[in-house]
mmCIF file of C-alpha atoms in Angstrom:
data_model
loop_
_atom_site.group_PDB
_atom_site.id
_atom_site.type_symbol
_atom_site.label_atom_id
_atom_site.label_comp_id
_atom_site.label_asym_id
_atom_site.label_seq_id
_atom_site.Cartn_x
_atom_site.Cartn_y
_atom_site.Cartn_z
ATOM 1 C CA UNK W 1 27.588 -50.320 31.769
ATOM 2 C CA UNK W 2 30.745 -52.063 33.035
ATOM 3 C CA UNK W 3 28.943 -55.417 33.027
ATOM 4 C CA UNK W 4 27.944 -54.926 29.372
ATOM 5 C CA UNK W 5 31.497 -53.900 28.428
ATOM 6 C CA UNK W 6 32.932 -57.022 30.040
ATOM 7 C CA UNK W 7 30.285 -59.181 28.346
ATOM 8 C CA UNK W 8 31.120 -57.588 24.982
ATOM 9 C CA UNK W 9 34.863 -58.092 25.536
ATOM 10 C CA UNK W 10 34.587 -61.807 26.324
ATOM 11 C CA UNK W 11 32.003 -62.278 23.570
ATOM 12 C CA UNK W 12 34.403 -60.712 21.082
ATOM 13 C CA UNK W 13 37.272 -62.932 22.308
ATOM 14 C CA UNK W 14 35.071 -66.016 21.856
ATOM 15 C CA UNK W 15 34.050 -64.913 18.362
ATOM 16 C CA UNK W 16 37.675 -64.191 17.415
ATOM 17 C CA UNK W 17 38.785 -67.611 18.623
ATOM 18 C CA UNK W 18 36.213 -69.343 16.398
ATOM 19 C CA UNK W 19 36.564 -66.933 13.457
ATOM 20 C CA UNK W 20 40.308 -67.364 13.079
ATOM 21 C CA UNK W 21 39.883 -71.112 13.206
ATOM 22 C CA UNK W 22 38.264 -70.797 9.764
ATOM 23 C CA UNK W 23 39.659 -67.535 8.359
ATOM 24 C CA UNK W 24 43.384 -66.679 8.139
ATOM 25 C CA UNK W 25 44.611 -63.845 10.307
ATOM 26 C CA UNK W 26 45.968 -60.794 8.469
ATOM 27 C CA UNK W 27 49.452 -61.707 7.169
ATOM 28 C CA UNK W 28 48.848 -65.492 7.388
ATOM 29 C CA UNK W 29 48.051 -67.937 4.577
ATOM 30 C CA UNK W 30 45.860 -70.341 6.512
ATOM 31 C CA UNK W 31 43.527 -70.399 9.550
ATOM 32 C CA UNK W 32 44.965 -70.878 13.005
ATOM 33 C CA UNK W 33 45.279 -74.643 13.542
ATOM 34 C CA UNK W 34 45.466 -74.124 17.304
ATOM 35 C CA UNK W 35 42.045 -72.486 17.537
ATOM 36 C CA UNK W 36 40.198 -74.150 20.426
ATOM 37 C CA UNK W 37 36.434 -74.592 20.450
ATOM 38 C CA UNK W 38 36.353 -75.517 24.189
ATOM 39 C CA UNK W 39 38.288 -72.324 24.965
ATOM 40 C CA UNK W 40 35.833 -70.299 22.885
ATOM 41 C CA UNK W 41 32.948 -71.929 24.750
ATOM 42 C CA UNK W 42 34.499 -70.952 28.082
ATOM 43 C CA UNK W 43 34.887 -67.364 26.872
ATOM 44 C CA UNK W 44 31.268 -67.339 25.681
ATOM 45 C CA UNK W 45 30.064 -68.616 29.051
ATOM 46 C CA UNK W 46 32.020 -65.879 30.823
ATOM 47 C CA UNK W 47 30.408 -63.331 28.489
ATOM 48 C CA UNK W 48 26.966 -64.696 29.332
ATOM 49 C CA UNK W 49 27.759 -64.549 33.046
ATOM 50 C CA UNK W 50 28.663 -60.860 32.765
ATOM 51 C CA UNK W 51 25.519 -60.195 30.704
ATOM 52 C CA UNK W 52 23.239 -62.014 33.169
ATOM 53 C CA UNK W 53 23.216 -59.351 35.915
ATOM 54 C CA UNK W 54 22.347 -56.314 33.740
ATOM 55 C CA UNK W 55 19.824 -58.398 31.798
ATOM 56 C CA UNK W 56 18.211 -59.535 35.048
ATOM 57 C CA UNK W 57 17.959 -55.953 36.278
ATOM 58 C CA UNK W 58 16.609 -54.771 32.926
ATOM 59 C CA UNK W 59 13.716 -57.239 33.131
ATOM 60 C CA UNK W 60 13.157 -56.367 36.790
ATOM 61 C CA UNK W 61 13.020 -52.665 35.937
ATOM 62 C CA UNK W 62 10.410 -53.361 33.261
ATOM 63 C CA UNK W 63 8.297 -55.243 35.795
ATOM 64 C CA UNK W 64 8.730 -52.459 38.346
ATOM 65 C CA UNK W 65 7.626 -49.904 35.768
ATOM 66 C CA UNK W 66 4.411 -51.809 35.033
ATOM 67 C CA UNK W 67 3.673 -52.147 38.735
ATOM 68 C CA UNK W 68 4.511 -48.505 39.471
ATOM 69 C CA UNK W 69 2.069 -47.418 36.771
ATOM 70 C CA UNK W 70 -0.629 -49.593 38.289
ATOM 71 C CA UNK W 71 0.004 -48.379 41.841
ATOM 72 C CA UNK W 72 0.408 -44.693 40.976
ATOM 73 C CA UNK W 73 -2.328 -44.693 38.326
ATOM 74 C CA UNK W 74 0.118 -42.724 36.179
ATOM 75 C CA UNK W 75 1.134 -44.057 32.759
ATOM 76 C CA UNK W 76 4.259 -41.867 32.803
ATOM 77 C CA UNK W 77 5.838 -43.796 35.676
ATOM 78 C CA UNK W 78 9.048 -45.634 34.876
ATOM 79 C CA UNK W 79 11.600 -47.153 37.235
ATOM 80 C CA UNK W 80 15.390 -47.285 37.081
ATOM 81 C CA UNK W 81 17.713 -49.254 39.365
ATOM 82 C CA UNK W 82 20.947 -47.344 39.907
ATOM 83 C CA UNK W 83 24.241 -49.197 39.838
ATOM 84 C CA UNK W 84 26.852 -48.382 42.448
ATOM 85 C CA UNK W 85 28.477 -45.926 40.024
ATOM 86 C CA UNK W 86 25.108 -44.330 39.228
ATOM 87 C CA UNK W 87 24.468 -43.879 42.938
ATOM 88 C CA UNK W 88 27.846 -42.276 43.631
ATOM 89 C CA UNK W 89 27.197 -39.588 41.019
ATOM 90 C CA UNK W 90 23.503 -39.129 41.789
ATOM 91 C CA UNK W 91 22.624 -35.734 43.272
ATOM 92 C CA UNK W 92 20.319 -37.560 45.705
ATOM 93 C CA UNK W 93 22.975 -40.069 46.726
ATOM 94 C CA UNK W 94 21.837 -40.153 50.365
ATOM 95 C CA UNK W 95 18.205 -40.951 49.503
ATOM 96 C CA UNK W 96 17.289 -44.634 49.170
ATOM 97 C CA UNK W 97 14.997 -43.655 46.315
ATOM 98 C CA UNK W 98 13.665 -40.545 44.641
ATOM 99 C CA UNK W 99 11.096 -39.511 42.054
ATOM 100 C CA UNK W 100 10.805 -36.788 39.447
ATOM 101 C CA UNK W 101 7.259 -35.472 39.557
ATOM 102 C CA UNK W 102 7.318 -33.976 36.071
ATOM 103 C CA UNK W 103 8.681 -36.994 34.177
ATOM 104 C CA UNK W 104 7.394 -39.905 36.275
ATOM 105 C CA UNK W 105 10.917 -41.276 36.716
ATOM 106 C CA UNK W 106 11.506 -43.329 39.878
ATOM 107 C CA UNK W 107 15.070 -44.172 40.898
ATOM 108 C CA UNK W 108 16.165 -46.852 43.356
ATOM 109 C CA UNK W 109 19.649 -46.238 44.700
ATOM 110 C CA UNK W 110 22.085 -49.129 44.962
ATOM 111 C CA UNK W 111 21.448 -51.732 46.456
ATOM 112 C CA UNK W 112 17.693 -51.296 47.066
ATOM 113 C CA UNK W 113 16.522 -53.022 43.879
ATOM 114 C CA UNK W 114 18.485 -56.076 44.988
ATOM 115 C CA UNK W 115 16.824 -55.924 48.415
ATOM 116 C CA UNK W 116 13.408 -55.753 46.740
ATOM 117 C CA UNK W 117 14.292 -58.763 44.589
ATOM 118 C CA UNK W 118 15.230 -60.648 47.751
ATOM 119 C CA UNK W 119 11.961 -59.649 49.406
ATOM 120 C CA UNK W 120 9.888 -60.876 46.473
ATOM 121 C CA UNK W 121 11.751 -64.213 46.540
ATOM 122 C CA UNK W 122 11.097 -64.878 50.236
ATOM 123 C CA UNK W 123 8.289 -62.625 51.473
ATOM 124 C CA UNK W 124 7.540 -64.882 54.456
ATOM 125 C CA UNK W 125 10.767 -63.937 56.280
ATOM 126 C CA UNK W 126 11.766 -60.422 55.207
ATOM 127 C CA UNK W 127 14.649 -58.553 56.738
ATOM 128 C CA UNK W 128 14.206 -54.937 57.821
ATOM 129 C CA UNK W 129 15.915 -53.799 54.611
ATOM 130 C CA UNK W 130 13.611 -55.944 52.485
ATOM 131 C CA UNK W 131 10.529 -54.467 54.154
ATOM 132 C CA UNK W 132 11.943 -51.003 53.587
ATOM 133 C CA UNK W 133 12.580 -51.754 49.897
ATOM 134 C CA UNK W 134 8.871 -52.450 49.329
ATOM 135 C CA UNK W 135 7.985 -49.247 51.170
ATOM 136 C CA UNK W 136 10.414 -47.308 48.951
ATOM 137 C CA UNK W 137 8.592 -48.633 45.902
ATOM 138 C CA UNK W 138 5.175 -47.674 47.268
ATOM 139 C CA UNK W 139 6.427 -44.307 48.567
ATOM 140 C CA UNK W 140 7.947 -43.184 45.270
ATOM 141 C CA UNK W 141 4.853 -44.368 43.386
ATOM 142 C CA UNK W 142 2.776 -42.070 45.597
ATOM 143 C CA UNK W 143 5.023 -39.162 44.630
ATOM 144 C CA UNK W 144 4.403 -39.938 40.956
ATOM 145 C CA UNK W 145 0.714 -40.131 41.807
ATOM 146 C CA UNK W 146 0.960 -36.443 42.751
ATOM 147 C CA UNK W 147 1.689 -36.109 46.476
ATOM 148 C CA UNK W 148 4.749 -34.027 47.400
ATOM 149 C CA UNK W 149 4.485 -33.791 51.188
ATOM 150 C CA UNK W 150 6.743 -36.507 52.602
ATOM 151 C CA UNK W 151 4.613 -37.367 55.650
ATOM 152 C CA UNK W 152 1.436 -37.707 53.571
ATOM 153 C CA UNK W 153 3.299 -39.647 50.882
ATOM 154 C CA UNK W 154 4.682 -42.084 53.437
ATOM 155 C CA UNK W 155 1.258 -42.616 54.969
ATOM 156 C CA UNK W 156 -0.360 -43.186 51.586
ATOM 157 C CA UNK W 157 2.386 -45.696 50.803
ATOM 158 C CA UNK W 158 1.861 -47.573 54.068
ATOM 159 C CA UNK W 159 -1.836 -47.924 53.338
ATOM 160 C CA UNK W 160 -0.917 -49.345 49.916
ATOM 161 C CA UNK W 161 1.949 -51.540 51.127
ATOM 162 C CA UNK W 162 -0.227 -54.650 50.883
ATOM 163 C CA UNK W 163 -1.552 -53.627 47.459
ATOM 164 C CA UNK W 164 1.995 -53.029 46.229
ATOM 165 C CA UNK W 165 3.140 -56.392 47.573
ATOM 166 C CA UNK W 166 0.292 -58.218 45.877
ATOM 167 C CA UNK W 167 1.378 -56.712 42.552
ATOM 168 C CA UNK W 168 4.466 -58.907 43.001
ATOM 169 C CA UNK W 169 2.235 -61.981 43.501
ATOM 170 C CA UNK W 170 2.774 -61.993 47.274
ATOM 171 C CA UNK W 171 -0.267 -63.433 49.013
ATOM 172 C CA UNK W 172 -2.666 -61.011 50.684
ATOM 173 C CA UNK W 173 -2.122 -62.438 54.175
ATOM 174 C CA UNK W 174 1.661 -62.160 53.961
ATOM 175 C CA UNK W 175 1.427 -58.727 52.346
ATOM 176 C CA UNK W 176 -0.662 -57.399 55.251
ATOM 177 C CA UNK W 177 1.549 -58.964 57.905
ATOM 178 C CA UNK W 178 4.630 -57.394 56.305
ATOM 179 C CA UNK W 179 2.924 -54.027 55.875
ATOM 180 C CA UNK W 180 1.864 -53.935 59.498
ATOM 181 C CA UNK W 181 5.355 -54.993 60.570
ATOM 182 C CA UNK W 182 6.717 -51.940 58.768
ATOM 183 C CA UNK W 183 4.017 -49.678 60.220
ATOM 184 C CA UNK W 184 4.324 -50.908 63.813
ATOM 185 C CA UNK W 185 8.107 -50.947 63.930
ATOM 186 C CA UNK W 186 10.119 -48.983 61.401
ATOM 187 C CA UNK W 187 7.521 -46.279 60.810
ATOM 188 C CA UNK W 188 6.948 -45.586 64.507
ATOM 189 C CA UNK W 189 10.694 -45.223 64.999
ATOM 190 C CA UNK W 190 10.861 -42.454 62.403
ATOM 191 C CA UNK W 191 9.546 -39.933 64.935
ATOM 192 C CA UNK W 192 12.616 -40.551 67.102
ATOM 193 C CA UNK W 193 15.374 -40.603 64.491
ATOM 194 C CA UNK W 194 16.060 -36.918 63.909
ATOM 195 C CA UNK W 195 14.644 -34.251 61.635
ATOM 196 C CA UNK W 196 15.439 -35.944 58.324
ATOM 197 C CA UNK W 197 13.594 -39.119 59.293
ATOM 198 C CA UNK W 198 10.814 -37.456 61.273
ATOM 199 C CA UNK W 199 9.625 -35.467 58.239
ATOM 200 C CA UNK W 200 8.221 -38.780 56.975
ATOM 201 C CA UNK W 201 6.213 -39.354 60.158
ATOM 202 C CA UNK W 202 2.819 -38.063 61.244
ATOM 203 C CA UNK W 203 0.867 -39.015 64.385
ATOM 204 C CA UNK W 204 -2.241 -38.720 62.188
ATOM 205 C CA UNK W 205 -1.113 -41.692 60.116
ATOM 206 C CA UNK W 206 -3.055 -44.476 61.811
ATOM 207 C CA UNK W 207 -6.381 -46.296 61.443
ATOM 208 C CA UNK W 208 -9.281 -43.889 61.973
ATOM 209 C CA UNK W 209 -7.093 -40.778 62.116
ATOM 210 C CA UNK W 210 -6.889 -37.816 59.743
ATOM 211 C CA UNK W 211 -4.611 -39.429 57.149
ATOM 212 C CA UNK W 212 -6.576 -42.676 57.018
ATOM 213 C CA UNK W 213 -7.949 -42.897 53.457
ATOM 214 C CA UNK W 214 -10.198 -45.824 54.413
ATOM 215 C CA UNK W 215 -9.182 -47.783 51.336
ATOM 216 C CA UNK W 216 -11.074 -51.000 50.691
ATOM 217 C CA UNK W 217 -7.738 -52.868 50.539
ATOM 218 C CA UNK W 218 -5.799 -50.798 53.065
ATOM 219 C CA UNK W 219 -2.838 -52.489 54.715
ATOM 220 C CA UNK W 220 -4.407 -51.896 58.134
ATOM 221 C CA UNK W 221 -7.938 -52.832 57.055
#
């Protein structure tokens, strides 16, 4: 919201600068002869710069919503990227992401949408946070798909990590390498990181074990 307010403020200043170059101000007989078009252009560019970030996120959210619907097979799914202010006042502030089963709403806390954007830009060399951002997307989509148990949801998401990545036009080979990197490293560490993290882990989440769905496009196929 702050970005839009700043964009509106500078846009209004640019408009005022041009407007009073042609129309007299209240109490004056003639337009302002000192009105500067270059100054108005600078103000307009600043307004556009402030509008760029929320506009970029708005388009990204729309793309995430389409992909979440495809992955979850639920037409109610829709994704929102929280700003820093949104995150501070979110009841689930300590969760990287969360989903509302009844409404299909998926929320990414700040700054995880940005990390996912970074991952999509350079999938060949993802950081740990970028890998985790893709897993958040797949995990919350599985909640919207209907699974509530965290360990089962996480395992379903891992098996669809490659599928989720390919929805972002990441090649299949890279998608599988990244998915297995998450599974072999970050996921295995969950069992050792305390109760909050371990609730997402199950020893049965592995190829050929009880939680293996044997998907035709499984990440660990």
